[in-house]
PDB file of C-alpha atoms and ligand atoms in Angstrom:
ATOM      1  CA  MET A   1    -265.251 190.997  36.250  1.00 90.00           C
ATOM      2  CA  VAL A   2    -263.903 189.995  39.187  1.00 96.00           C
ATOM      3  CA  ARG A   3    -260.113 189.256  39.381  1.00 97.00           C
ATOM      4  CA  ILE A   4    -259.471 185.484  40.245  1.00 98.00           C
ATOM      5  CA  GLY A   5    -255.943 184.672  41.538  1.00 98.00           C
ATOM      6  CA  GLY A   6    -256.306 181.004  42.256  1.00 97.00           C
ATOM      7  CA  ILE A   7    -258.554 177.980  42.421  1.00 97.00           C
ATOM      8  CA  GLN A   8    -258.519 174.853  44.979  1.00 97.00           C
ATOM      9  CA  LYS A   9    -260.081 172.277  43.000  1.00 97.00           C
ATOM     10  CA  THR A  10    -261.428 170.161  45.854  1.00 97.00           C
ATOM     11  CA  THR A  11    -261.671 170.746  49.240  1.00 95.00           C
ATOM     12  CA  LEU A  12    -263.263 168.801  51.841  1.00 95.00           C
ATOM     13  CA  ILE A  13    -262.596 171.039  54.772  1.00 94.00           C
ATOM     14  CA  ASP A  14    -263.411 174.786  53.714  1.00 96.00           C
ATOM     15  CA  TYR A  15    -267.333 174.317  53.438  1.00 97.00           C
ATOM     16  CA  PRO A  16    -268.642 172.601  56.318  1.00 95.00           C
ATOM     17  CA  GLY A  17    -270.320 169.147  55.554  1.00 95.00           C
ATOM     18  CA  ARG A  18    -269.853 169.757  51.670  1.00 97.00           C
ATOM     19  CA  VAL A  19    -267.591 168.543  48.844  1.00 97.00           C
ATOM     20  CA  ALA A  20    -266.387 172.154  47.591  1.00 98.00           C
ATOM     21  CA  ALA A  21    -263.967 173.959  45.355  1.00 98.00           C
ATOM     22  CA  THR A  22    -262.488 177.147  46.645  1.00 98.00           C
ATOM     23  CA  VAL A  23    -262.264 180.145  44.613  1.00 98.00           C
ATOM     24  CA  PHE A  24    -259.516 182.935  45.561  1.00 98.00           C
ATOM     25  CA  LEU A  25    -260.279 186.613  44.528  1.00 98.00           C
ATOM     26  CA  ILE A  26    -257.661 189.037  44.134  1.00 98.00           C
ATOM     27  CA  GLY A  27    -257.703 192.446  46.551  1.00 98.00           C
ATOM     28  CA  CYS A  28    -258.341 193.506  49.921  1.00 98.00           C
ATOM     29  CA  ASN A  29    -259.096 196.645  52.039  1.00 98.00           C
ATOM     30  CA  PHE A  30    -257.256 195.043  55.200  1.00 98.00           C
ATOM     31  CA  ARG A  31    -253.718 194.513  56.046  1.00 98.00           C
ATOM     32  CA  CYS A  32    -253.448 192.178  58.880  1.00 98.00           C
ATOM     33  CA  PRO A  33    -249.983 191.670  59.379  1.00 97.00           C
ATOM     34  CA  PHE A  34    -250.237 187.887  60.036  1.00 97.00           C
ATOM     35  CA  CYS A  35    -252.072 187.357  56.830  1.00 98.00           C
ATOM     36  CA  TYR A  36    -250.784 184.413  54.801  1.00 96.00           C
ATOM     37  CA  SER A  37    -252.049 185.650  51.373  1.00 97.00           C
ATOM     38  CA  ALA A  38    -249.683 188.407  50.437  1.00 97.00           C
ATOM     39  CA  GLU A  39    -250.101 187.792  46.639  1.00 97.00           C
ATOM     40  CA  LEU A  40    -253.888 188.537  46.638  1.00 98.00           C
ATOM     41  CA  VAL A  41    -253.594 191.487  48.929  1.00 98.00           C
ATOM     42  CA  LEU A  42    -250.286 193.587  48.402  1.00 98.00           C
ATOM     43  CA  PRO A  43    -250.556 195.428  44.855  1.00 97.00           C
ATOM     44  CA  GLU A  44    -247.000 194.952  44.329  1.00 96.00           C
ATOM     45  CA  LYS A  45    -247.376 190.937  44.850  1.00 97.00           C
ATOM     46  CA  ILE A  46    -250.553 190.748  43.014  1.00 97.00           C
ATOM     47  CA  LYS A  47    -248.562 192.534  39.930  1.00 96.00           C
ATOM     48  CA  GLU A  48    -246.363 189.173  39.762  1.00 96.00           C
ATOM     49  CA  HIS A  49    -249.333 187.053  40.537  1.00 95.00           C
ATOM     50  CA  PRO A  50    -250.882 185.200  37.446  1.00 95.00           C
ATOM     51  CA  GLN A  51    -254.713 185.590  37.210  1.00 97.00           C
ATOM     52  CA  ILE A  52    -257.188 183.130  35.846  1.00 97.00           C
ATOM     53  CA  PRO A  53    -259.743 184.235  33.736  1.00 97.00           C
ATOM     54  CA  GLU A  54    -263.493 183.796  34.642  1.00 96.00           C
ATOM     55  CA  LYS A  55    -264.098 181.657  31.636  1.00 97.00           C
ATOM     56  CA  GLU A  56    -261.683 179.276  32.652  1.00 97.00           C
ATOM     57  CA  ILE A  57    -263.606 178.928  36.130  1.00 98.00           C
ATOM     58  CA  PHE A  58    -266.887 178.672  34.587  1.00 98.00           C
ATOM     59  CA  GLY A  59    -265.402 175.577  32.107  1.00 98.00           C
ATOM     60  CA  PHE A  60    -264.269 174.072  35.283  1.00 98.00           C
ATOM     61  CA  LEU A  61    -267.766 174.697  37.381  1.00 98.00           C
ATOM     62  CA  LYS A  62    -269.600 173.363  34.374  1.00 98.00           C
ATOM     63  CA  GLU A  63    -267.493 170.249  34.286  1.00 97.00           C
ATOM     64  CA  ARG A  64    -267.657 169.248  37.858  1.00 97.00           C
ATOM     65  CA  GLN A  65    -271.419 169.779  37.912  1.00 95.00           C
ATOM     66  CA  GLY A  66    -272.671 166.820  40.133  1.00 93.00           C
ATOM     67  CA  LEU A  67    -269.363 165.912  41.443  1.00 96.00           C
ATOM     68  CA  LEU A  68    -269.050 169.482  43.842  1.00 97.00           C
ATOM     69  CA  GLN A  69    -271.561 170.671  45.804  1.00 97.00           C
ATOM     70  CA  GLY A  70    -270.557 174.079  47.055  1.00 98.00           C
ATOM     71  CA  ILE A  71    -268.124 176.905  46.078  1.00 98.00           C
ATOM     72  CA  VAL A  72    -266.302 178.846  48.696  1.00 98.00           C
ATOM     73  CA  ILE A  73    -265.837 182.440  47.590  1.00 98.00           C
ATOM     74  CA  CYS A  74    -262.539 183.738  49.631  1.00 98.00           C
ATOM     75  CA  GLY A  75    -259.851 186.183  49.178  1.00 94.00           C
ATOM     76  CA  GLY A  76    -258.431 188.750  49.848  1.00 95.00           C
ATOM     77  CA  GLU A  77    -261.867 189.985  50.605  1.00 98.00           C
ATOM     78  CA  PRO A  78    -264.554 189.057  47.933  1.00 98.00           C
ATOM     79  CA  THR A  79    -266.886 192.058  48.882  1.00 98.00           C
ATOM     80  CA  ILE A  80    -264.420 194.780  47.741  1.00 98.00           C
ATOM     81  CA  ASN A  81    -265.500 193.682  44.071  1.00 97.00           C
ATOM     82  CA  PRO A  82    -268.683 195.350  42.879  1.00 97.00           C
ATOM     83  CA  ASP A  83    -269.127 192.683  40.543  1.00 97.00           C
ATOM     84  CA  LEU A  84    -269.388 189.779  43.279  1.00 98.00           C
ATOM     85  CA  PRO A  85    -273.150 189.510  43.056  1.00 98.00           C
ATOM     86  CA  GLU A  86    -273.171 188.485  39.415  1.00 98.00           C
ATOM     87  CA  PHE A  87    -270.064 186.506  39.716  1.00 98.00           C
ATOM     88  CA  ILE A  88    -271.778 184.586  42.381  1.00 98.00           C
ATOM     89  CA  LYS A  89    -275.386 184.349  40.479  1.00 98.00           C
ATOM     90  CA  ASN A  90    -273.602 182.967  37.333  1.00 98.00           C
ATOM     91  CA  ILE A  91    -272.113 180.146  40.146  1.00 98.00           C
ATOM     92  CA  LYS A  92    -275.587 179.354  41.678  1.00 98.00           C
ATOM     93  CA  ASP A  93    -277.219 179.139  38.144  1.00 98.00           C
ATOM     94  CA  LEU A  94    -274.990 176.330  37.784  1.00 97.00           C
ATOM     95  CA  GLY A  95    -276.918 174.894  40.831  1.00 97.00           C
ATOM     96  CA  TYR A  96    -274.096 174.956  43.256  1.00 98.00           C
ATOM     97  CA  LEU A  97    -274.239 175.979  46.903  1.00 98.00           C
ATOM     98  CA  VAL A  98    -272.100 179.039  47.541  1.00 98.00           C
ATOM     99  CA  LYS A  99    -270.112 180.094  50.841  1.00 98.00           C
ATOM    100  CA  LEU A 100    -268.840 183.563  51.375  1.00 98.00           C
ATOM    101  CA  ASP A 101    -265.431 184.098  53.332  1.00 98.00           C
ATOM    102  CA  THR A 102    -265.399 187.492  54.218  1.00 98.00           C
ATOM    103  CA  ASN A 103    -263.750 190.045  56.463  1.00 98.00           C
ATOM    104  CA  GLY A 104    -267.252 191.589  57.401  1.00 98.00           C
ATOM    105  CA  SER A 105    -266.337 195.312  56.425  1.00 98.00           C
ATOM    106  CA  ASN A 106    -269.039 195.291  53.643  1.00 98.00           C
ATOM    107  CA  PRO A 107    -272.626 195.133  55.503  1.00 98.00           C
ATOM    108  CA  GLY A 108    -274.382 196.556  52.577  1.00 98.00           C
ATOM    109  CA  MET A 109    -272.939 193.809  50.179  1.00 98.00           C
ATOM    110  CA  LEU A 110    -273.082 190.978  52.678  1.00 98.00           C
ATOM    111  CA  LYS A 111    -277.071 191.936  53.269  1.00 98.00           C
ATOM    112  CA  GLN A 112    -277.518 192.111  49.579  1.00 98.00           C
ATOM    113  CA  LEU A 113    -276.008 188.690  48.712  1.00 98.00           C
ATOM    114  CA  ALA A 114    -278.106 187.424  51.608  1.00 98.00           C
ATOM    115  CA  ASN A 115    -281.542 189.347  50.401  1.00 98.00           C
ATOM    116  CA  GLU A 116    -281.269 188.018  46.680  1.00 98.00           C
ATOM    117  CA  GLY A 117    -280.448 184.309  47.962  1.00 98.00           C
ATOM    118  CA  LEU A 118    -276.998 184.119  46.659  1.00 98.00           C
ATOM    119  CA  ILE A 119    -275.424 182.855  49.670  1.00 98.00           C
ATOM    120  CA  ASP A 120    -276.104 179.552  51.497  1.00 98.00           C
ATOM    121  CA  TYR A 121    -273.056 179.993  54.512  1.00 98.00           C
ATOM    122  CA  VAL A 122    -270.893 182.850  55.702  1.00 98.00           C
ATOM    123  CA  ALA A 123    -267.723 182.684  57.596  1.00 98.00           C
ATOM    124  CA  MET A 124    -267.118 186.123  59.048  1.00 98.00           C
ATOM    125  CA  ASP A 125    -263.617 186.691  60.673  1.00 98.00           C
ATOM    126  CA  ILE A 126    -263.545 188.582  63.757  1.00 98.00           C
ATOM    127  CA  LYS A 127    -259.921 190.048  63.969  1.00 98.00           C
ATOM    128  CA  ALA A 128    -259.869 191.426  67.332  1.00 98.00           C
ATOM    129  CA  PRO A 129    -261.516 192.909  70.366  1.00 98.00           C
ATOM    130  CA  LYS A 130    -263.323 196.096  69.257  1.00 97.00           C
ATOM    131  CA  GLU A 131    -260.840 198.250  70.891  1.00 96.00           C
ATOM    132  CA  LYS A 132    -257.819 196.451  69.221  1.00 98.00           C
ATOM    133  CA  TYR A 133    -259.364 196.010  65.665  1.00 98.00           C
ATOM    134  CA  GLU A 134    -257.613 198.621  63.900  1.00 98.00           C
ATOM    135  CA  GLU A 135    -254.070 197.472  65.061  1.00 97.00           C
ATOM    136  CA  ALA A 136    -255.026 193.764  64.213  1.00 98.00           C
ATOM    137  CA  VAL A 137    -256.070 194.890  60.683  1.00 98.00           C
ATOM    138  CA  GLY A 138    -253.311 197.088  59.848  1.00 98.00           C
ATOM    139  CA  VAL A 139    -255.736 199.904  58.425  1.00 98.00           C
ATOM    140  CA  LYS A 140    -257.970 202.651  59.644  1.00 98.00           C
ATOM    141  CA  ILE A 141    -261.598 201.220  59.707  1.00 97.00           C
ATOM    142  CA  ASP A 142    -265.000 201.939  60.893  1.00 98.00           C
ATOM    143  CA  ILE A 143    -266.085 199.527  63.392  1.00 98.00           C
ATOM    144  CA  SER A 144    -269.592 199.959  63.071  1.00 98.00           C
ATOM    145  CA  ASP A 145    -269.214 198.158  59.570  1.00 98.00           C
ATOM    146  CA  ILE A 146    -267.912 195.200  61.636  1.00 98.00           C
ATOM    147  CA  GLU A 147    -270.751 195.338  63.960  1.00 98.00           C
ATOM    148  CA  GLU A 148    -273.522 195.776  61.136  1.00 98.00           C
ATOM    149  CA  SER A 149    -272.206 192.614  59.596  1.00 98.00           C
ATOM    150  CA  VAL A 150    -272.066 190.697  62.557  1.00 98.00           C
ATOM    151  CA  LYS A 151    -276.027 191.644  63.458  1.00 98.00           C
ATOM    152  CA  ALA A 152    -276.855 190.907  59.954  1.00 98.00           C
ATOM    153  CA  LEU A 153    -275.787 187.522  60.393  1.00 98.00           C
ATOM    154  CA  LYS A 154    -276.890 186.853  63.630  1.00 98.00           C
ATOM    155  CA  GLU A 155    -280.465 188.208  62.522  1.00 98.00           C
ATOM    156  CA  GLY A 156    -280.402 186.650  59.160  1.00 98.00           C
ATOM    157  CA  LYS A 157    -281.543 183.568  57.513  1.00 96.00           C
ATOM    158  CA  VAL A 158    -278.207 182.478  56.312  1.00 98.00           C
ATOM    159  CA  ASP A 159    -276.351 179.838  58.084  1.00 98.00           C
ATOM    160  CA  TYR A 160    -272.832 181.298  59.311  1.00 98.00           C
ATOM    161  CA  GLU A 161    -270.005 180.972  61.329  1.00 98.00           C
ATOM    162  CA  PHE A 162    -267.716 183.486  63.385  1.00 98.00           C
ATOM    163  CA  ARG A 163    -264.119 182.656  63.649  1.00 98.00           C
ATOM    164  CA  THR A 164    -260.884 184.055  64.711  1.00 98.00           C
ATOM    165  CA  THR A 165    -257.335 183.243  63.925  1.00 98.00           C
ATOM    166  CA  VAL A 166    -255.583 183.604  67.545  1.00 98.00           C
ATOM    167  CA  VAL A 167    -252.284 185.081  67.189  1.00 97.00           C
ATOM    168  CA  PRO A 168    -249.329 185.278  70.262  1.00 97.00           C
ATOM    169  CA  THR A 169    -248.352 189.053  70.160  1.00 95.00           C
ATOM    170  CA  VAL A 170    -251.764 190.224  68.694  1.00 97.00           C
ATOM    171  CA  HIS A 171    -254.377 188.463  71.193  1.00 98.00           C
ATOM    172  CA  THR A 172    -254.286 187.478  74.625  1.00 98.00           C
ATOM    173  CA  LYS A 173    -256.811 184.990  76.234  1.00 98.00           C
ATOM    174  CA  GLU A 174    -258.603 188.124  77.600  1.00 98.00           C
ATOM    175  CA  ASP A 175    -258.888 189.307  74.200  1.00 98.00           C
ATOM    176  CA  VAL A 176    -260.629 186.449  72.649  1.00 98.00           C
ATOM    177  CA  ILE A 177    -262.671 186.324  75.985  1.00 98.00           C
ATOM    178  CA  ASN A 178    -263.757 190.130  74.978  1.00 98.00           C
ATOM    179  CA  ILE A 179    -264.397 188.980  71.612  1.00 98.00           C
ATOM    180  CA  ALA A 180    -266.949 186.177  72.784  1.00 98.00           C
ATOM    181  CA  LYS A 181    -268.544 188.871  75.119  1.00 98.00           C
ATOM    182  CA  TRP A 182    -268.805 191.151  71.838  1.00 98.00           C
ATOM    183  CA  ILE A 183    -270.271 189.169  69.446  1.00 98.00           C
ATOM    184  CA  GLY A 184    -272.030 186.675  71.579  1.00 98.00           C
ATOM    185  CA  PRO A 185    -274.576 185.161  71.971  1.00 98.00           C
ATOM    186  CA  ALA A 186    -274.233 183.468  68.642  1.00 98.00           C
ATOM    187  CA  LYS A 187    -274.483 180.359  66.606  1.00 98.00           C
ATOM    188  CA  ASN A 188    -270.979 179.373  65.979  1.00 98.00           C
ATOM    189  CA  TYR A 189    -267.819 180.449  66.612  1.00 98.00           C
ATOM    190  CA  PHE A 190    -264.471 178.797  65.830  1.00 98.00           C
ATOM    191  CA  LEU A 191    -260.888 179.431  67.094  1.00 98.00           C
ATOM    192  CA  GLN A 192    -258.107 178.568  64.492  1.00 97.00           C
ATOM    193  CA  ASN A 193    -254.618 178.631  65.577  1.00 96.00           C
ATOM    194  CA  PHE A 194    -251.977 180.439  63.847  1.00 97.00           C
ATOM    195  CA  ARG A 195    -249.509 178.930  61.273  1.00 94.00           C
ATOM    196  CA  ALA A 196    -246.235 180.540  61.324  1.00 90.00           C
ATOM    197  CA  GLU A 197    -245.935 180.488  57.557  1.00 91.00           C
ATOM    198  CA  LYS A 198    -245.395 183.368  54.961  1.00 93.00           C
ATOM    199  CA  THR A 199    -247.003 186.376  56.516  1.00 96.00           C
ATOM    200  CA  ILE A 200    -247.304 189.582  55.067  1.00 96.00           C
ATOM    201  CA  ASP A 201    -245.250 191.106  58.008  1.00 96.00           C
ATOM    202  CA  PRO A 202    -242.192 188.686  58.041  1.00 95.00           C
ATOM    203  CA  LYS A 203    -242.170 189.225  61.643  1.00 95.00           C
ATOM    204  CA  PHE A 204    -244.996 186.736  62.142  1.00 96.00           C
ATOM    205  CA  GLU A 205    -243.165 183.723  60.628  1.00 95.00           C
ATOM    206  CA  LYS A 206    -241.146 183.365  63.540  1.00 95.00           C
ATOM    207  CA  ILE A 207    -244.014 183.659  66.066  1.00 95.00           C
ATOM    208  CA  LYS A 208    -244.631 180.377  67.644  1.00 96.00           C
ATOM    209  CA  PRO A 209    -248.569 179.369  67.830  1.00 96.00           C
ATOM    210  CA  TYR A 210    -250.455 179.051  70.869  1.00 97.00           C
ATOM    211  CA  SER A 211    -250.351 175.233  72.009  1.00 97.00           C
ATOM    212  CA  GLU A 212    -253.836 173.459  71.189  1.00 96.00           C
ATOM    213  CA  GLU A 213    -253.922 173.226  75.258  1.00 97.00           C
ATOM    214  CA  PHE A 214    -254.610 176.733  75.771  1.00 98.00           C
ATOM    215  CA  LEU A 215    -257.117 177.644  73.029  1.00 98.00           C
ATOM    216  CA  GLU A 216    -258.615 174.519  74.500  1.00 98.00           C
ATOM    217  CA  GLU A 217    -258.726 176.385  77.900  1.00 98.00           C
ATOM    218  CA  ILE A 218    -260.214 179.648  76.124  1.00 98.00           C
ATOM    219  CA  ARG A 219    -262.469 177.693  74.143  1.00 98.00           C
ATOM    220  CA  LYS A 220    -264.045 176.600  77.825  1.00 98.00           C
ATOM    221  CA  GLU A 221    -264.111 180.120  79.065  1.00 98.00           C
ATOM    222  CA  ILE A 222    -266.209 181.652  76.037  1.00 98.00           C
ATOM    223  CA  LEU A 223    -268.356 178.530  75.458  1.00 98.00           C
ATOM    224  CA  PRO A 224    -271.502 179.974  77.503  1.00 98.00           C
ATOM    225  CA  TYR A 225    -271.577 182.657  74.734  1.00 98.00           C
ATOM    226  CA  PHE A 226    -272.240 180.485  71.502  1.00 98.00           C
ATOM    227  CA  LYS A 227    -274.289 177.202  70.600  1.00 98.00           C
ATOM    228  CA  VAL A 228    -271.153 175.844  69.007  1.00 98.00           C
ATOM    229  CA  CYS A 229    -267.384 176.591  69.671  1.00 98.00           C
ATOM    230  CA  GLU A 230    -264.911 174.485  68.793  1.00 98.00           C
ATOM    231  CA  VAL A 231    -260.814 174.992  68.260  1.00 98.00           C
ATOM    232  CA  ARG A 232    -259.988 174.148  64.425  1.00 92.00           C
ATOM    233  CA  ALA A 233    -256.865 172.567  63.866  1.00 74.00           C
TER     234      ALA A 233
HETATM  235  S1  SF4 B   1    -256.242 188.082  56.552  1.00 56.75           S
HETATM  236 FE1  SF4 B   1    -257.890 188.266  55.387  1.00 56.75          FE
HETATM  237  S2  SF4 B   1    -258.645 190.192  55.718  1.00 56.75           S
HETATM  238 FE2  SF4 B   1    -256.697 190.513  56.408  1.00 56.75          FE
HETATM  239  S3  SF4 B   1    -255.136 191.149  54.778  1.00 56.75           S
HETATM  240 FE3  SF4 B   1    -255.321 188.937  54.480  1.00 56.75          FE
HETATM  241  S4  SF4 B   1    -257.047 188.697  52.965  1.00 56.75           S
HETATM  242 FE4  SF4 B   1    -257.479 190.507  53.779  1.00 56.75          FE
END
């Protein structure tokens, strides 16, 4: 059983080119201070947050067959759930395309899902350049896991994007350029502007996001590393 903390019943933006619904799974192994989803990440907040039974989700998915094309599985971090493959298989059995949003920390499961034909699109967050990764995600990690996931996506058959939420005080322009050099050349890379809303570390709620012009300036510099590189509002 996976633990489900929410559902967005229709989205036109979360799954590129598809009308989709988004399912939010509970739990994450990272503690990015700028994270907007404390209720899915911090154990003390998770306790207070209502869970949705799987049965209810599948009831909804059955009702919407033929109306929605895809389901986005995000979190938290979906791949920390050992039952994720089975959960996705049940969704695919209803005829949906599945997009996985992941922090890339579980390359083993990512490859399993891809090999078993359970995912049709992956969006992997790249949180920082290699040398600043642990600072950005707030926990000790094995950077080789991130690199293995990047490699698996670049060499695999599943459509994918890498993306970075660009946060003042965490990322400089140089940092984003270093990310591009590290993961590039690659297919799709999106820069997302930080939104100063409820964050795991309240200090971030006061941070003023970079201007669109500044992100555009960075985009132009890293363009050669990607087939598609865009700023996402
Ligand atoms: S931003 Fe994503 S990876 Fe980071 S703590 Fe939040 S849910 Fe986890």
